[in-house]
Amino acid sequence: MSNRTFTMIKPDAVKAGNIGNILQMINAGGFRIAAMKYTKISRQQAEKFYEVHAARPFYSELTEFMSSGPIVAAILEKENAVADFRKLIGATNPANAEEGTIRKRYAASIGENAVHGSDSDENAKIEGDFFFNGLEQF
Ligand code: CMP
């Protein structure tokens, strides 16, 4: 089990002014920030990042949205990081997210759901390396 996961604060949450609130919840959840940047990805980069979803009907909507404005990308460290972070963010669809989770508080819909969290150790490594080179990971 690896102790790192990857997250993005998505364009909807950035636009709504929730970067600080979400980082506060991440810190309160016991995660250490191992890498972080405020950036914006192109449509092409979003397509590459989410290429595992290329066959899904929402792929176009997803990649358009994720390239629509700035995001915060970060690598987070904690024991059992992937599973614990998924617990902290709540269900993909905020309508199903538990009280006290990031998506319950800050997400509007399944598409615009405030934050991304890696779904496995393997993907956490791939996704973190997509945004950060070795000199940017501490
Ligand atoms: P994320 O954790 O970033 O990983 C894939 C994303 O696809 C997911 O969050 C959702 O934002 C998005 N997604 C999943 N299902 C749907 C859907 N039915 N319609 C639109 N977007 C979706």
PDB file of C-alpha atoms and ligand atoms in Angstrom:
ATOM      1  CA  MET A   1       0.000   0.000   0.000  1.00  0.00           C
ATOM      2  CA  SER A   2       1.414   3.389  -0.965  1.00  0.00           C
ATOM      3  CA  ASN A   3       0.983   6.435   1.239  1.00  0.00           C
ATOM      4  CA  ARG A   4       0.302   8.998  -1.473  1.00  0.00           C
ATOM      5  CA  THR A   5      -2.678  10.072  -3.528  1.00  0.00           C
ATOM      6  CA  PHE A   6      -3.302  12.753  -6.131  1.00  0.00           C
ATOM      7  CA  THR A   7      -6.037  15.393  -6.106  1.00  0.00           C
ATOM      8  CA  MET A   8      -7.313  18.306  -8.143  1.00  0.00           C
ATOM      9  CA  ILE A   9      -9.542  21.090  -6.884  1.00  0.00           C
ATOM     10  CA  LYS A  10     -11.668  21.387 -10.013  1.00  0.00           C
ATOM     11  CA  PRO A  11     -12.663  24.559 -11.944  1.00  0.00           C
ATOM     12  CA  ASP A  12     -16.116  24.759 -10.293  1.00  0.00           C
ATOM     13  CA  ALA A  13     -14.669  24.846  -6.770  1.00  0.00           C
ATOM     14  CA  VAL A  14     -11.946  27.307  -7.791  1.00  0.00           C
ATOM     15  CA  LYS A  15     -14.537  29.640  -9.367  1.00  0.00           C
ATOM     16  CA  ALA A  16     -16.739  29.416  -6.281  1.00  0.00           C
ATOM     17  CA  GLY A  17     -13.832  30.564  -4.081  1.00  0.00           C
ATOM     18  CA  ASN A  18     -13.496  27.282  -2.215  1.00  0.00           C
ATOM     19  CA  ILE A  19      -9.744  26.570  -2.574  1.00  0.00           C
ATOM     20  CA  GLY A  20      -9.044  27.650   1.010  1.00  0.00           C
ATOM     21  CA  ASN A  21     -11.989  25.754   2.511  1.00  0.00           C
ATOM     22  CA  ILE A  22     -11.051  22.557   0.703  1.00  0.00           C
ATOM     23  CA  LEU A  23      -7.345  22.787   1.622  1.00  0.00           C
ATOM     24  CA  GLN A  24      -8.446  23.322   5.217  1.00  0.00           C
ATOM     25  CA  MET A  25     -10.478  20.083   5.111  1.00  0.00           C
ATOM     26  CA  ILE A  26      -7.523  18.258   3.530  1.00  0.00           C
ATOM     27  CA  ASN A  27      -5.198  19.440   6.312  1.00  0.00           C
ATOM     28  CA  ALA A  28      -7.759  18.671   9.007  1.00  0.00           C
ATOM     29  CA  GLY A  29      -8.063  15.179   7.504  1.00  0.00           C
ATOM     30  CA  GLY A  30      -4.406  14.564   8.317  1.00  0.00           C
ATOM     31  CA  PHE A  31      -2.908  14.809   4.829  1.00  0.00           C
ATOM     32  CA  ARG A  32       0.503  16.364   4.228  1.00  0.00           C
ATOM     33  CA  ILE A  33       0.978  18.287   0.982  1.00  0.00           C
ATOM     34  CA  ALA A  34       3.858  16.663  -0.925  1.00  0.00           C
ATOM     35  CA  ALA A  35       3.393  18.784  -4.087  1.00  0.00           C
ATOM     36  CA  MET A  36       1.006  21.537  -5.143  1.00  0.00           C
ATOM     37  CA  LYS A  37       0.384  23.938  -8.058  1.00  0.00           C
ATOM     38  CA  TYR A  38      -2.267  26.350  -9.328  1.00  0.00           C
ATOM     39  CA  THR A  39      -2.531  25.762 -13.055  1.00  0.00           C
ATOM     40  CA  LYS A  40      -4.828  25.327 -16.046  1.00  0.00           C
ATOM     41  CA  ILE A  41      -4.799  22.349 -18.398  1.00  0.00           C
ATOM     42  CA  SER A  42      -5.559  22.395 -22.111  1.00  0.00           C
ATOM     43  CA  ARG A  43      -8.337  20.293 -23.664  1.00  0.00           C
ATOM     44  CA  GLN A  44      -5.644  17.962 -25.010  1.00  0.00           C
ATOM     45  CA  GLN A  45      -4.024  17.557 -21.599  1.00  0.00           C
ATOM     46  CA  ALA A  46      -7.436  16.856 -20.031  1.00  0.00           C
ATOM     47  CA  GLU A  47      -8.070  14.204 -22.706  1.00  0.00           C
ATOM     48  CA  LYS A  48      -4.724  12.592 -21.904  1.00  0.00           C
ATOM     49  CA  PHE A  49      -5.262  12.742 -18.131  1.00  0.00           C
ATOM     50  CA  TYR A  50      -8.710  11.141 -18.373  1.00  0.00           C
ATOM     51  CA  GLU A  51      -7.939   8.796 -21.269  1.00  0.00           C
ATOM     52  CA  VAL A  52      -9.151   5.756 -19.270  1.00  0.00           C
ATOM     53  CA  HIS A  53     -12.629   7.298 -19.616  1.00  0.00           C
ATOM     54  CA  ALA A  54     -12.329   7.928 -23.385  1.00  0.00           C
ATOM     55  CA  ALA A  55     -15.128   5.492 -24.252  1.00  0.00           C
ATOM     56  CA  ARG A  56     -17.559   6.935 -21.686  1.00  0.00           C
ATOM     57  CA  PRO A  57     -20.454   9.104 -22.822  1.00  0.00           C
ATOM     58  CA  PHE A  58     -19.389  11.908 -20.455  1.00  0.00           C
ATOM     59  CA  TYR A  59     -15.763  12.082 -21.729  1.00  0.00           C
ATOM     60  CA  SER A  60     -16.310  15.150 -23.880  1.00  0.00           C
ATOM     61  CA  GLU A  61     -18.210  17.029 -21.163  1.00  0.00           C
ATOM     62  CA  LEU A  62     -15.587  16.020 -18.585  1.00  0.00           C
ATOM     63  CA  THR A  63     -12.562  17.148 -20.599  1.00  0.00           C
ATOM     64  CA  GLU A  64     -14.223  20.395 -21.661  1.00  0.00           C
ATOM     65  CA  PHE A  65     -15.065  21.192 -18.050  1.00  0.00           C
ATOM     66  CA  MET A  66     -11.642  20.252 -16.666  1.00  0.00           C
ATOM     67  CA  SER A  67      -9.937  22.567 -19.169  1.00  0.00           C
ATOM     68  CA  SER A  68     -12.418  25.431 -18.649  1.00  0.00           C
ATOM     69  CA  GLY A  69     -10.538  27.245 -15.884  1.00  0.00           C
ATOM     70  CA  PRO A  70      -7.720  27.026 -13.353  1.00  0.00           C
ATOM     71  CA  ILE A  71      -7.385  24.112 -10.962  1.00  0.00           C
ATOM     72  CA  VAL A  72      -5.227  23.251  -7.966  1.00  0.00           C
ATOM     73  CA  ALA A  73      -3.281  20.000  -8.445  1.00  0.00           C
ATOM     74  CA  ALA A  74      -1.650  18.333  -5.444  1.00  0.00           C
ATOM     75  CA  ILE A  75       0.000  15.162  -4.198  1.00  0.00           C
ATOM     76  CA  LEU A  76      -1.120  14.268  -0.675  1.00  0.00           C
ATOM     77  CA  GLU A  77       0.582  12.008   1.835  1.00  0.00           C
ATOM     78  CA  LYS A  78      -0.955  10.000   4.667  1.00  0.00           C
ATOM     79  CA  GLU A  79      -1.058   6.362   5.695  1.00  0.00           C
ATOM     80  CA  ASN A  80      -3.681   4.639   3.498  1.00  0.00           C
ATOM     81  CA  ALA A  81      -3.905   7.853   1.443  1.00  0.00           C
ATOM     82  CA  VAL A  82      -5.971   6.651  -1.538  1.00  0.00           C
ATOM     83  CA  ALA A  83      -8.789   5.062   0.474  1.00  0.00           C
ATOM     84  CA  ASP A  84      -8.813   7.698   3.224  1.00  0.00           C
ATOM     85  CA  PHE A  85      -8.931  10.539   0.721  1.00  0.00           C
ATOM     86  CA  ARG A  86     -11.833   8.932  -1.135  1.00  0.00           C
ATOM     87  CA  LYS A  87     -13.645   8.761   2.196  1.00  0.00           C
ATOM     88  CA  LEU A  88     -12.926  12.454   2.833  1.00  0.00           C
ATOM     89  CA  ILE A  89     -14.196  13.578  -0.588  1.00  0.00           C
ATOM     90  CA  GLY A  90     -17.334  11.389  -0.636  1.00  0.00           C
ATOM     91  CA  ALA A  91     -19.214   9.760  -3.508  1.00  0.00           C
ATOM     92  CA  THR A  92     -18.613  10.877  -7.116  1.00  0.00           C
ATOM     93  CA  ASN A  93     -22.220  12.032  -7.290  1.00  0.00           C
ATOM     94  CA  PRO A  94     -22.623  14.643  -4.519  1.00  0.00           C
ATOM     95  CA  ALA A  95     -26.263  13.591  -4.146  1.00  0.00           C
ATOM     96  CA  ASN A  96     -24.910  10.333  -2.668  1.00  0.00           C
ATOM     97  CA  ALA A  97     -22.052  11.890  -0.668  1.00  0.00           C
ATOM     98  CA  GLU A  98     -22.091  11.581   3.112  1.00  0.00           C
ATOM     99  CA  GLU A  99     -22.455  14.587   5.415  1.00  0.00           C
ATOM    100  CA  GLY A 100     -19.131  16.211   6.233  1.00  0.00           C
ATOM    101  CA  THR A 101     -17.443  15.190   2.973  1.00  0.00           C
ATOM    102  CA  ILE A 102     -15.897  17.705   0.582  1.00  0.00           C
ATOM    103  CA  ARG A 103     -18.305  16.890  -2.233  1.00  0.00           C
ATOM    104  CA  LYS A 104     -21.348  17.064   0.048  1.00  0.00           C
ATOM    105  CA  ARG A 105     -20.301  20.600   1.038  1.00  0.00           C
ATOM    106  CA  TYR A 106     -18.919  21.979  -2.189  1.00  0.00           C
ATOM    107  CA  ALA A 107     -19.999  19.922  -5.233  1.00  0.00           C
ATOM    108  CA  ALA A 108     -22.985  20.771  -7.413  1.00  0.00           C
ATOM    109  CA  SER A 109     -23.323  17.739  -9.681  1.00  0.00           C
ATOM    110  CA  ILE A 110     -21.651  14.498 -10.801  1.00  0.00           C
ATOM    111  CA  GLY A 111     -19.823  16.383 -13.561  1.00  0.00           C
ATOM    112  CA  GLU A 112     -18.897  19.459 -11.537  1.00  0.00           C
ATOM    113  CA  ASN A 113     -17.944  17.656  -8.367  1.00  0.00           C
ATOM    114  CA  ALA A 114     -15.368  20.011  -6.796  1.00  0.00           C
ATOM    115  CA  VAL A 115     -12.463  17.576  -6.408  1.00  0.00           C
ATOM    116  CA  HIS A 116     -10.736  14.604  -7.990  1.00  0.00           C
ATOM    117  CA  GLY A 117      -9.171  11.779  -5.993  1.00  0.00           C
ATOM    118  CA  SER A 118      -7.106   8.887  -7.402  1.00  0.00           C
ATOM    119  CA  ASP A 119      -8.831   5.489  -7.354  1.00  0.00           C
ATOM    120  CA  SER A 120      -5.718   3.316  -6.824  1.00  0.00           C
ATOM    121  CA  ASP A 121      -2.077   3.507  -5.773  1.00  0.00           C
ATOM    122  CA  GLU A 122      -1.039   2.871  -9.359  1.00  0.00           C
ATOM    123  CA  ASN A 123      -3.148   5.731 -10.719  1.00  0.00           C
ATOM    124  CA  ALA A 124      -2.037   8.042  -7.885  1.00  0.00           C
ATOM    125  CA  LYS A 125       1.561   7.643  -9.083  1.00  0.00           C
ATOM    126  CA  ILE A 126       0.660   8.095 -12.775  1.00  0.00           C
ATOM    127  CA  GLU A 127      -1.517  11.148 -12.064  1.00  0.00           C
ATOM    128  CA  GLY A 128       0.995  12.791  -9.704  1.00  0.00           C
ATOM    129  CA  ASP A 129       3.770  12.326 -12.252  1.00  0.00           C
ATOM    130  CA  PHE A 130       1.511  13.851 -14.949  1.00  0.00           C
ATOM    131  CA  PHE A 131       1.602  17.202 -13.097  1.00  0.00           C
ATOM    132  CA  PHE A 132       4.859  17.149 -11.110  1.00  0.00           C
ATOM    133  CA  ASN A 133       8.429  16.252 -11.971  1.00  0.00           C
ATOM    134  CA  GLY A 134      10.749  14.714  -9.387  1.00  0.00           C
ATOM    135  CA  LEU A 135      12.092  18.091  -8.220  1.00  0.00           C
ATOM    136  CA  GLU A 136       8.541  19.234  -7.376  1.00  0.00           C
ATOM    137  CA  GLN A 137       7.612  16.272  -5.152  1.00  0.00           C
ATOM    138  CA  PHE A 138       8.727  16.499  -1.519  1.00  0.00           C
TER     139      PHE A 138
HETATM  140  P1  CMP B   1     -13.221  12.178 -11.103  1.00  0.00           P
HETATM  141  O1  CMP B   1     -12.951  11.623  -9.741  1.00  0.00           O
HETATM  142  O2  CMP B   1     -12.455  13.373 -11.511  1.00  0.00           O
HETATM  143  O3  CMP B   1     -13.007  11.022 -12.207  1.00  0.00           O
HETATM  144  C1  CMP B   1     -13.759  10.944 -13.386  1.00  0.00           C
HETATM  145  C2  CMP B   1     -14.809  11.992 -13.454  1.00  0.00           C
HETATM  146  O4  CMP B   1     -15.804  11.798 -14.428  1.00  0.00           O
HETATM  147  C3  CMP B   1     -15.578  12.035 -12.163  1.00  0.00           C
HETATM  148  O5  CMP B   1     -14.780  12.548 -11.152  1.00  0.00           O
HETATM  149  C4  CMP B   1     -16.798  12.849 -12.531  1.00  0.00           C
HETATM  150  O6  CMP B   1     -16.593  14.237 -12.362  1.00  0.00           O
HETATM  151  C5  CMP B   1     -16.937  12.545 -14.013  1.00  0.00           C
HETATM  152  N1  CMP B   1     -18.149  11.768 -14.221  1.00  0.00           N
HETATM  153  C6  CMP B   1     -18.404  10.534 -13.776  1.00  0.00           C
HETATM  154  N2  CMP B   1     -19.646  10.145 -14.169  1.00  0.00           N
HETATM  155  C7  CMP B   1     -20.164  11.184 -14.860  1.00  0.00           C
HETATM  156  C8  CMP B   1     -21.398  11.415 -15.508  1.00  0.00           C
HETATM  157  N3  CMP B   1     -22.364  10.463 -15.523  1.00  0.00           N
HETATM  158  N4  CMP B   1     -21.593  12.584 -16.125  1.00  0.00           N
HETATM  159  C9  CMP B   1     -20.612  13.524 -16.117  1.00  0.00           C
HETATM  160  N5  CMP B   1     -19.419  13.369 -15.519  1.00  0.00           N
HETATM  161  C10 CMP B   1     -19.203  12.219 -14.894  1.00  0.00           C
END
